[in-house]
Coordinates of C-alpha atoms in Angstrom, one line a residue:
M1 CA -33.4 2.7 26.7
S2 CA -33.0 6.1 25.0
G3 CA -35.3 7.9 22.7
G4 CA -38.0 9.4 25.0
R5 CA -36.6 12.8 25.7
G6 CA -37.3 14.6 22.4
G7 CA -35.0 17.2 20.9
R8 CA -31.8 16.1 19.3
E9 CA -31.8 12.7 21.0
G10 CA -35.3 12.0 19.7
D11 CA -34.3 13.0 16.2
G12 CA -31.3 10.8 16.5
T13 CA -33.4 7.9 17.6
A14 CA -35.8 8.4 14.7
A15 CA -32.8 8.4 12.3
L16 CA -31.5 5.2 13.9
A17 CA -35.0 3.7 13.5
A18 CA -35.0 4.6 9.8
E19 CA -31.7 2.7 9.4
A20 CA -33.1 -0.2 11.3
Y21 CA -36.1 -0.3 8.8
V22 CA -33.7 -0.3 5.8
Y23 CA -31.6 -3.0 7.4
G24 CA -34.4 -5.2 8.8
S25 CA -37.3 -4.8 6.3
P26 CA -36.0 -7.7 4.1
L27 CA -36.2 -10.1 7.1
V28 CA -39.7 -8.9 8.0
L29 CA -40.9 -9.1 4.4
A30 CA -39.3 -12.5 3.7
L31 CA -40.7 -14.1 6.9
S32 CA -44.1 -12.5 6.4
A33 CA -44.2 -14.2 3.0
V34 CA -43.1 -17.5 4.7
E35 CA -46.0 -17.0 7.2
A36 CA -48.4 -16.4 4.3
C37 CA -47.3 -19.5 2.5
L38 CA -47.9 -21.5 5.7
Q39 CA -51.3 -20.0 6.6
E40 CA -53.0 -18.4 3.7
G41 CA -51.2 -19.4 0.5
F42 CA -49.1 -17.4 -1.8
G43 CA -50.6 -16.1 -5.1
V44 CA -52.4 -19.1 -6.7
L45 CA -50.6 -21.6 -4.4
A46 CA -52.5 -23.2 -1.5
P47 CA -51.3 -22.9 2.1
T48 CA -48.7 -25.6 2.7
P49 CA -46.9 -26.7 5.9
F50 CA -43.2 -26.6 6.4
N51 CA -41.1 -29.0 4.3
S52 CA -43.7 -29.7 1.7
F53 CA -44.0 -28.3 -1.9
A54 CA -46.9 -26.2 -3.1
H55 CA -47.3 -26.5 -6.9
A56 CA -49.0 -24.4 -9.5
V57 CA -51.4 -26.5 -11.5
R58 CA -51.0 -24.6 -14.8
P59 CA -49.2 -21.6 -16.3
A60 CA -50.5 -18.2 -15.2
V61 CA -53.6 -16.8 -16.7
P62 CA -55.3 -13.4 -16.3
A63 CA -58.0 -14.8 -13.9
D64 CA -55.2 -15.5 -11.4
S65 CA -54.9 -11.7 -10.9
V66 CA -51.2 -12.1 -9.9
A67 CA -49.0 -9.1 -10.6
N68 CA -46.1 -9.8 -13.0
A69 CA -47.0 -13.4 -13.4
A70 CA -44.6 -15.4 -15.5
V71 CA -46.3 -17.4 -18.2
D72 CA -43.4 -19.6 -19.3
T73 CA -42.7 -21.3 -16.0
V74 CA -44.8 -22.9 -13.2
D75 CA -44.0 -22.3 -9.6
A76 CA -43.0 -24.9 -7.0
I77 CA -42.5 -23.3 -3.6
A78 CA -41.6 -24.8 -0.3
Q79 CA -40.8 -23.3 3.1
L80 CA -38.2 -25.4 4.9
D81 CA -37.7 -25.6 8.7
L82 CA -34.4 -27.1 9.7
S83 CA -34.8 -26.6 13.5
G84 CA -35.4 -30.3 13.9
G85 CA -32.5 -31.3 11.6
P86 CA -31.7 -31.7 7.9
V87 CA -34.2 -32.1 5.0
R88 CA -33.5 -34.2 1.9
L89 CA -34.5 -32.8 -1.5
H90 CA -35.1 -35.3 -4.3
V91 CA -35.0 -33.9 -7.9
P92 CA -36.0 -35.9 -10.9
D93 CA -34.3 -36.2 -14.3
T94 CA -35.8 -33.5 -16.4
G95 CA -34.2 -34.8 -19.7
G96 CA -32.5 -31.5 -20.3
A97 CA -35.5 -29.3 -19.7
Y98 CA -35.0 -26.1 -17.8
Y99 CA -35.8 -25.8 -14.1
A100 CA -34.3 -23.8 -11.2
L101 CA -34.6 -24.3 -7.5
Q102 CA -33.4 -21.3 -5.6
F103 CA -32.6 -21.3 -1.9
V104 CA -33.3 -18.1 0.0
D105 CA -32.4 -17.5 3.7
A106 CA -34.6 -15.6 6.1
W107 CA -32.8 -12.3 5.3
S108 CA -33.8 -12.7 1.6
G109 CA -30.3 -13.7 0.5
T110 CA -30.0 -16.4 -2.2
F111 CA -27.3 -18.8 -1.1
A112 CA -27.7 -21.9 -3.4
Y113 CA -29.3 -23.1 -6.6
V114 CA -30.1 -26.6 -8.0
G115 CA -31.2 -26.9 -11.6
R116 CA -30.2 -26.9 -15.2
R117 CA -27.6 -24.1 -15.0
A118 CA -26.3 -24.8 -11.6
T119 CA -26.2 -28.6 -11.3
G120 CA -27.6 -30.1 -14.5
T121 CA -30.8 -32.0 -15.1
D122 CA -30.0 -35.5 -13.8
E123 CA -31.8 -37.1 -11.0
G124 CA -30.3 -36.5 -7.6
D125 CA -30.7 -36.0 -3.8
W126 CA -29.5 -32.9 -1.9
L127 CA -29.2 -32.6 1.9
I128 CA -30.1 -29.2 3.3
V129 CA -28.6 -28.8 6.7
P130 CA -29.1 -26.1 9.4
P131 CA -26.5 -23.7 10.7
G132 CA -23.8 -25.4 12.7
W133 CA -24.9 -29.0 11.7
S134 CA -22.2 -31.7 12.1
G135 CA -24.0 -34.9 11.4
T136 CA -23.3 -37.8 9.1
V137 CA -24.1 -37.3 5.4
P138 CA -25.9 -40.3 3.8
D139 CA -23.9 -42.0 1.0
V140 CA -26.8 -41.6 -1.5
V141 CA -26.7 -37.8 -1.3
T142 CA -25.5 -35.9 -4.3
G143 CA -24.3 -32.9 -2.3
V144 CA -24.9 -30.9 0.8
I145 CA -26.4 -27.4 1.0
D146 CA -25.5 -25.4 4.1
A147 CA -28.3 -23.1 5.1
P148 CA -27.4 -19.8 6.9
T149 CA -30.8 -19.7 8.8
S150 CA -33.0 -22.4 10.1
V151 CA -35.9 -21.3 7.9
V152 CA -35.3 -21.3 4.1
S153 CA -37.6 -20.5 1.2
L154 CA -37.1 -22.9 -1.7
V155 CA -38.4 -21.2 -4.8
G156 CA -38.8 -23.4 -7.9
R157 CA -39.5 -22.5 -11.5
I158 CA -40.2 -25.3 -14.0
A159 CA -40.2 -24.4 -17.7
C160 CA -43.6 -25.1 -19.3
D161 CA -44.6 -24.7 -22.9
G162 CA -48.3 -24.1 -22.2
P163 CA -51.3 -26.1 -20.9
E164 CA -50.5 -29.0 -23.3
D165 CA -47.1 -29.4 -21.6
M166 CA -48.6 -29.7 -18.1
P167 CA -48.7 -33.6 -18.0
R168 CA -44.9 -33.6 -18.3
V169 CA -44.6 -30.8 -15.7
R170 CA -47.0 -32.6 -13.3
A171 CA -44.9 -35.8 -13.5
L172 CA -41.8 -33.8 -12.5
Q173 CA -43.8 -32.1 -9.7
Q174 CA -44.7 -35.5 -8.3
E175 CA -41.0 -36.6 -8.2
L176 CA -39.9 -33.3 -6.6
T177 CA -40.0 -34.3 -2.9
L178 CA -38.8 -33.2 0.5
T179 CA -38.1 -35.5 3.4
H180 CA -37.5 -34.4 7.0
L181 CA -34.5 -36.4 8.3
G182 CA -34.0 -34.7 11.7
A183 CA -34.2 -36.5 15.0
H184 CA -36.6 -33.9 16.3
A185 CA -39.9 -32.6 15.0
H186 CA -39.7 -29.3 13.0
R187 CA -41.6 -26.2 13.9
T188 CA -45.2 -25.8 12.6
G189 CA -45.0 -22.0 12.5
L190 CA -42.7 -19.0 13.0
P191 CA -41.9 -17.4 16.4
A192 CA -44.8 -15.2 17.3
P193 CA -44.5 -11.5 18.1
D194 CA -46.3 -10.2 21.1
S195 CA -49.9 -9.6 20.1
D196 CA -50.2 -6.8 22.7
V197 CA -47.8 -4.5 20.9
P198 CA -49.7 -1.6 19.3
E199 CA -50.1 -1.6 15.5
A200 CA -47.7 1.4 15.0
L201 CA -44.8 -0.7 16.4
R202 CA -45.7 -4.1 14.9
F203 CA -42.8 -3.8 12.4
F204 CA -40.2 -3.4 15.1
E205 CA -41.7 -6.1 17.2
R206 CA -41.5 -8.6 14.3
L207 CA -38.0 -7.5 13.6
R208 CA -37.0 -7.9 17.3
V209 CA -38.4 -11.4 17.6
W210 CA -37.2 -12.7 14.2
M211 CA -33.7 -11.2 14.5
A212 CA -33.3 -13.2 17.7
D213 CA -34.3 -16.5 16.1
F214 CA -32.6 -15.9 12.8
P215 CA -29.3 -14.2 13.4
P216 CA -27.7 -12.4 10.5
A217 CA -24.2 -13.1 9.0
A218 CA -21.4 -12.6 11.5
A219 CA -20.2 -9.5 9.6
D220 CA -23.6 -7.8 10.1
R221 CA -23.8 -8.3 13.8
A222 CA -21.8 -5.2 14.8
Y223 CA -24.0 -3.0 12.6
Q224 CA -27.1 -4.7 14.2
D225 CA -25.8 -4.0 17.7
R226 CA -26.2 -0.2 17.0
F227 CA -30.0 -0.8 17.3
Q228 CA -29.8 -1.5 21.1
P229 CA -31.3 1.9 21.9
L230 CA -34.4 1.0 19.9
G231 CA -35.1 -2.1 22.0
L232 CA -34.5 -4.4 19.1
L233 CA -32.0 -6.5 21.0
E234 CA -34.2 -6.9 24.1
E235 CA -35.1 -10.5 25.0
G236 CA -38.1 -11.8 26.8
V237 CA -40.9 -9.3 27.4
S238 CA -41.4 -6.9 24.5
P239 CA -40.3 -3.3 25.2
Y240 CA -43.0 -2.1 22.8
V241 CA -46.0 -3.2 24.8
S242 CA -45.7 -0.2 27.1
A243 CA -43.3 2.0 25.1
G244 CA -43.2 5.6 26.3
P245 CA -44.5 8.5 24.2
G246 CA -40.9 9.6 23.2
L247 CA -39.9 6.2 21.9
L248 CA -43.3 5.6 20.2
R249 CA -42.9 9.0 18.4
A250 CA -39.3 8.3 17.4
L251 CA -40.0 4.8 16.1
T252 CA -43.1 6.0 14.2
Q253 CA -41.1 8.8 12.6
G254 CA -38.2 6.4 11.9
L255 CA -40.6 3.9 10.3
A256 CA -41.9 6.6 7.9
L257 CA -38.4 7.8 7.1
G258 CA -37.2 4.3 6.4
R259 CA -40.1 3.5 4.2
A260 CA -39.6 6.8 2.3
R261 CA -35.9 6.0 1.8
V262 CA -36.6 2.6 0.3
A263 CA -39.4 4.0 -1.8
Q264 CA -37.2 6.7 -3.2
A265 CA -34.5 4.2 -4.0
C266 CA -37.1 2.1 -5.8
R267 CA -38.3 5.1 -7.8
Y268 CA -34.7 6.0 -8.7
R269 CA -34.1 2.4 -10.0
D270 CA -37.3 2.5 -12.0
D271 CA -36.5 5.9 -13.5
A272 CA -32.8 5.4 -14.0
R273 CA -33.2 4.4 -17.7
E274 CA -35.5 7.3 -18.5
G275 CA -33.1 10.2 -18.0
A276 CA -31.4 12.4 -20.6
D277 CA -28.7 9.9 -21.5
T278 CA -31.2 7.1 -22.3
A279 CA -32.5 6.5 -25.7
P280 CA -36.3 6.6 -26.1
G281 CA -37.9 3.2 -25.6
A282 CA -34.8 1.7 -23.9
W283 CA -35.4 -1.5 -22.0
A284 CA -34.5 -1.3 -18.3
M285 CA -32.9 -4.2 -16.5
N286 CA -30.8 -4.6 -13.4
P287 CA -28.9 -8.0 -13.4
H288 CA -27.2 -7.0 -10.1
L289 CA -30.2 -6.2 -8.0
F290 CA -29.8 -9.4 -6.0
D291 CA -26.0 -9.2 -5.4
H292 CA -26.6 -8.2 -1.7
N293 CA -25.7 -11.6 -0.3
L294 CA -22.0 -11.1 0.6
D295 CA -21.4 -14.1 3.0
H296 CA -23.0 -17.3 1.9
F297 CA -22.1 -18.9 -1.4
G298 CA -23.3 -22.5 -1.8
V299 CA -24.1 -24.8 -4.6
G300 CA -24.7 -23.1 -7.9
T301 CA -23.8 -19.5 -6.8
I302 CA -21.1 -17.3 -8.2
S303 CA -18.9 -15.6 -5.6
S304 CA -16.7 -13.5 -7.9
P305 CA -16.5 -9.8 -7.2
E306 CA -18.8 -8.8 -10.1
W307 CA -21.6 -10.5 -8.2
R308 CA -21.0 -9.0 -4.8
I309 CA -21.8 -5.4 -3.8
P310 CA -18.4 -4.0 -2.5
D311 CA -19.9 -1.8 0.2
R312 CA -21.7 -3.7 3.0
E313 CA -23.7 -0.8 4.3
A314 CA -24.8 0.1 0.7
S315 CA -25.9 -3.5 0.3
Y316 CA -28.6 -3.0 3.0
L317 CA -30.5 -0.5 0.9
V318 CA -30.1 -2.6 -2.3
R319 CA -31.4 -5.6 -0.3
A320 CA -34.4 -3.6 0.9
V321 CA -35.3 -2.5 -2.6
A322 CA -35.0 -6.0 -3.9
A323 CA -37.2 -7.4 -1.2
R324 CA -39.8 -4.7 -1.8
Q325 CA -39.8 -5.0 -5.6
A326 CA -39.0 -8.6 -6.3
L327 CA -38.9 -10.8 -3.2
W328 CA -37.1 -14.1 -3.9
G329 CA -35.9 -12.9 -7.3
P330 CA -32.9 -14.8 -8.7
H331 CA -29.4 -13.5 -9.5
G332 CA -28.8 -12.1 -12.9
Y333 CA -26.8 -15.1 -14.1
E334 CA -29.9 -17.3 -13.5
A335 CA -32.5 -15.0 -15.1
V336 CA -33.0 -11.4 -16.0
C337 CA -36.1 -9.4 -16.6
A338 CA -36.0 -6.4 -19.0
H339 CA -39.0 -4.0 -19.3
T340 CA -40.2 -1.0 -21.1
R341 CA -43.3 1.2 -21.1
S342 CA -42.4 3.4 -24.1
D343 CA -41.9 3.1 -27.8
S344 CA -38.9 4.2 -29.9
R345 CA -40.0 7.8 -29.7
G346 CA -40.6 7.8 -26.0
R347 CA -44.4 7.5 -26.1
R348 CA -46.3 5.3 -23.8
L349 CA -47.1 1.9 -25.2
S350 CA -50.9 1.7 -25.8
G351 CA -53.4 -0.7 -27.3
A352 CA -54.6 2.2 -29.4
H353 CA -51.6 1.5 -31.7
S354 CA -49.8 -1.4 -33.3
Y355 CA -46.1 -2.1 -32.8
A356 CA -43.2 -4.1 -34.1
L357 CA -40.1 -5.3 -32.4
R358 CA -37.4 -6.4 -34.8
L359 CA -34.7 -8.6 -33.2
G360 CA -31.8 -8.6 -35.6
R361 CA -30.5 -11.5 -33.6
P362 CA -32.3 -13.3 -30.8
P363 CA -31.4 -12.4 -27.2
P364 CA -28.3 -14.5 -26.3
V365 CA -29.4 -17.0 -23.7
E366 CA -28.4 -20.5 -22.8
A367 CA -31.9 -21.6 -21.8
F368 CA -34.8 -19.6 -23.3
W369 CA -36.3 -16.1 -23.6
S370 CA -39.9 -14.8 -23.8
M371 CA -41.9 -11.6 -23.9
T372 CA -45.1 -10.8 -22.0
V373 CA -47.3 -7.7 -21.8
Y374 CA -49.1 -6.4 -18.7
D375 CA -51.6 -3.7 -18.1
V376 CA -51.0 -0.6 -15.9
G377 CA -51.6 -2.8 -12.9
D378 CA -49.0 -5.3 -14.0
H379 CA -51.6 -8.0 -14.7
L380 CA -52.2 -10.2 -17.7
V381 CA -55.2 -9.3 -19.8
E382 CA -57.6 -11.7 -21.5
N383 CA -57.3 -11.9 -25.3
V384 CA -59.1 -13.9 -28.0
A385 CA -56.0 -15.9 -28.9
G386 CA -55.2 -17.0 -25.3
R387 CA -51.6 -16.1 -26.0
Y388 CA -49.9 -14.3 -23.1
A389 CA -46.2 -14.7 -24.0
I390 CA -44.2 -15.2 -27.1
G391 CA -40.6 -16.3 -27.4
D392 CA -38.1 -18.8 -28.8
R393 CA -40.2 -21.8 -27.7
T394 CA -43.4 -20.5 -29.4
P395 CA -44.3 -22.9 -32.2
G396 CA -44.7 -21.5 -35.8
L397 CA -42.7 -18.3 -35.5
V398 CA -41.8 -16.9 -38.9
Y399 CA -38.2 -15.7 -39.3
A400 CA -36.9 -13.4 -42.1
P401 CA -34.4 -14.8 -44.7
D402 CA -31.6 -13.0 -42.8
G403 CA -32.5 -14.8 -39.6
S404 CA -34.1 -11.8 -37.9
L405 CA -37.4 -12.1 -36.0
T406 CA -40.0 -9.4 -35.9
L407 CA -42.7 -9.6 -33.2
Y408 CA -46.0 -7.7 -33.5
L409 CA -47.9 -6.2 -30.6
S410 CA -51.5 -5.0 -31.1
R411 CA -55.0 -5.5 -29.9
Q412 CA -56.2 -7.0 -33.2
R413 CA -54.8 -10.0 -34.9
P414 CA -52.7 -9.0 -37.9
A415 CA -54.3 -9.9 -41.2
D416 CA -51.0 -11.1 -42.7
P417 CA -50.4 -14.8 -41.7
G418 CA -46.7 -14.3 -41.1
R419 CA -47.4 -11.4 -38.8
A420 CA -50.2 -13.3 -37.1
A421 CA -47.7 -16.1 -36.3
N422 CA -45.5 -13.6 -34.5
W423 CA -48.3 -11.7 -32.8
L424 CA -48.5 -11.0 -29.1
P425 CA -51.9 -9.6 -28.2
A426 CA -51.9 -6.2 -26.3
P427 CA -54.5 -4.8 -23.9
A428 CA -56.7 -1.9 -24.8
G429 CA -55.0 0.7 -22.6
D430 CA -51.5 1.5 -21.7
F431 CA -49.2 -1.5 -21.2
R432 CA -45.7 -2.6 -20.2
A433 CA -43.6 -5.1 -22.1
V434 CA -41.4 -7.5 -20.2
M435 CA -38.7 -9.8 -21.6
R436 CA -37.5 -12.7 -19.5
L437 CA -34.0 -14.0 -20.3
H438 CA -33.3 -17.4 -18.6
T439 CA -29.6 -18.1 -18.1
P440 CA -28.5 -15.0 -20.1
E441 CA -25.1 -15.0 -21.8
Q442 CA -22.4 -12.5 -20.9
A443 CA -23.5 -10.1 -23.7
V444 CA -26.7 -9.5 -21.8
L445 CA -25.1 -9.1 -18.4
D446 CA -22.5 -6.6 -19.5
G447 CA -24.8 -4.6 -21.7
S448 CA -23.2 -5.3 -25.0
Y449 CA -26.4 -6.9 -26.3
V450 CA -29.1 -4.2 -26.4
I451 CA -32.7 -5.1 -26.9
P452 CA -34.1 -2.9 -29.7
A453 CA -36.8 -0.4 -29.0
I454 CA -40.4 -1.2 -29.9
G455 CA -41.6 0.9 -32.9
R456 CA -45.1 2.0 -33.9
L457 CA -46.1 0.6 -37.2
E458 CA -47.8 3.9 -38.1
D459 CA -44.3 5.5 -38.0
R460 CA -43.0 3.3 -40.8

């Protein structure tokens, strides 16, 4: 094993370790989240064993203290283990109501969808099968979903029109079921890294163990073989328990370099819409952040070139950014988030002012859209109205005679009844506005529809 001699070789090992971090961090982040779901819970969801759903009991509220919580959907998340054989998913008839079930492999790649956009809203049964499975498909099954890895995250979002809509949602949750059909028992946990590995090398130990159990796509394996000098392909006893000082130093440096590279890419993405060529108050969105899956296109996915990153090595960095910023996020054709922190003159949005957003025409979506505001920590903030989102499903919105819709953002409720009907309460300090567009139309995806900037009322 190389990397312990210092000098150029040590520098080279550190650079290789940085590449390994970029390549492997999505696997470690995704499976760490799986582990959390099994053992500790995830956000407001209780810990739940493999092949069972954890359901949110209501739409998100500020007391949940969950960053970027969506108010217009409730979560239904399950971690699937297919090591003992297939799992059957039963979905209820939602009567046309929106829902999406997203299937994500251990490497954070989305490879299938079931739901309104992808498969419709009729009742059905889907068989999720492990890699290489060749069994008999039951006659009653609607379709088969081939999983690239034996552990899969099933991320569900069910549209909810508020607390009063929860009885309908709860009924759907009860009918959303998973049944293990395999001849053998499934695992109860993930493969365990060696606990004797020092903290500084825990990332690489997790990556080593989980790469062995959850192999990547065949096209990635040659790239992965490059990491042999780091000990990442070693089997059996961990090479990191008694790593020499040279390897320890190189891996520690590489870990820092890799993290910095991903963080820089994240900052670049966040700041890309705030440069000289961007209009003040422009809304940032990236419908192609999750196009890094290049190999597995199952039910409900789109495999056309516009939804695939052309450069495989470039896709590793995009995948790392996506896993860090929005793990388990959907493709742009399922849902897009647009956000802004500034008004039409480039000033920070703040509860010290009142704002208006005039939508000459509503965002073009096939499902629905909504807008939410978050404080500087990306959390919901309590308000007297108990309203944390506004959108096309909000009852009582007042449209202008020309069909336009103006939304009002302020701390205080507007005195005018028409404005109050279209009011989204804002927090006291600086805030960020987020618009969620579910099943966006092509005009959103290609940028021909532009969300207008938010204007200060005092400027009018």
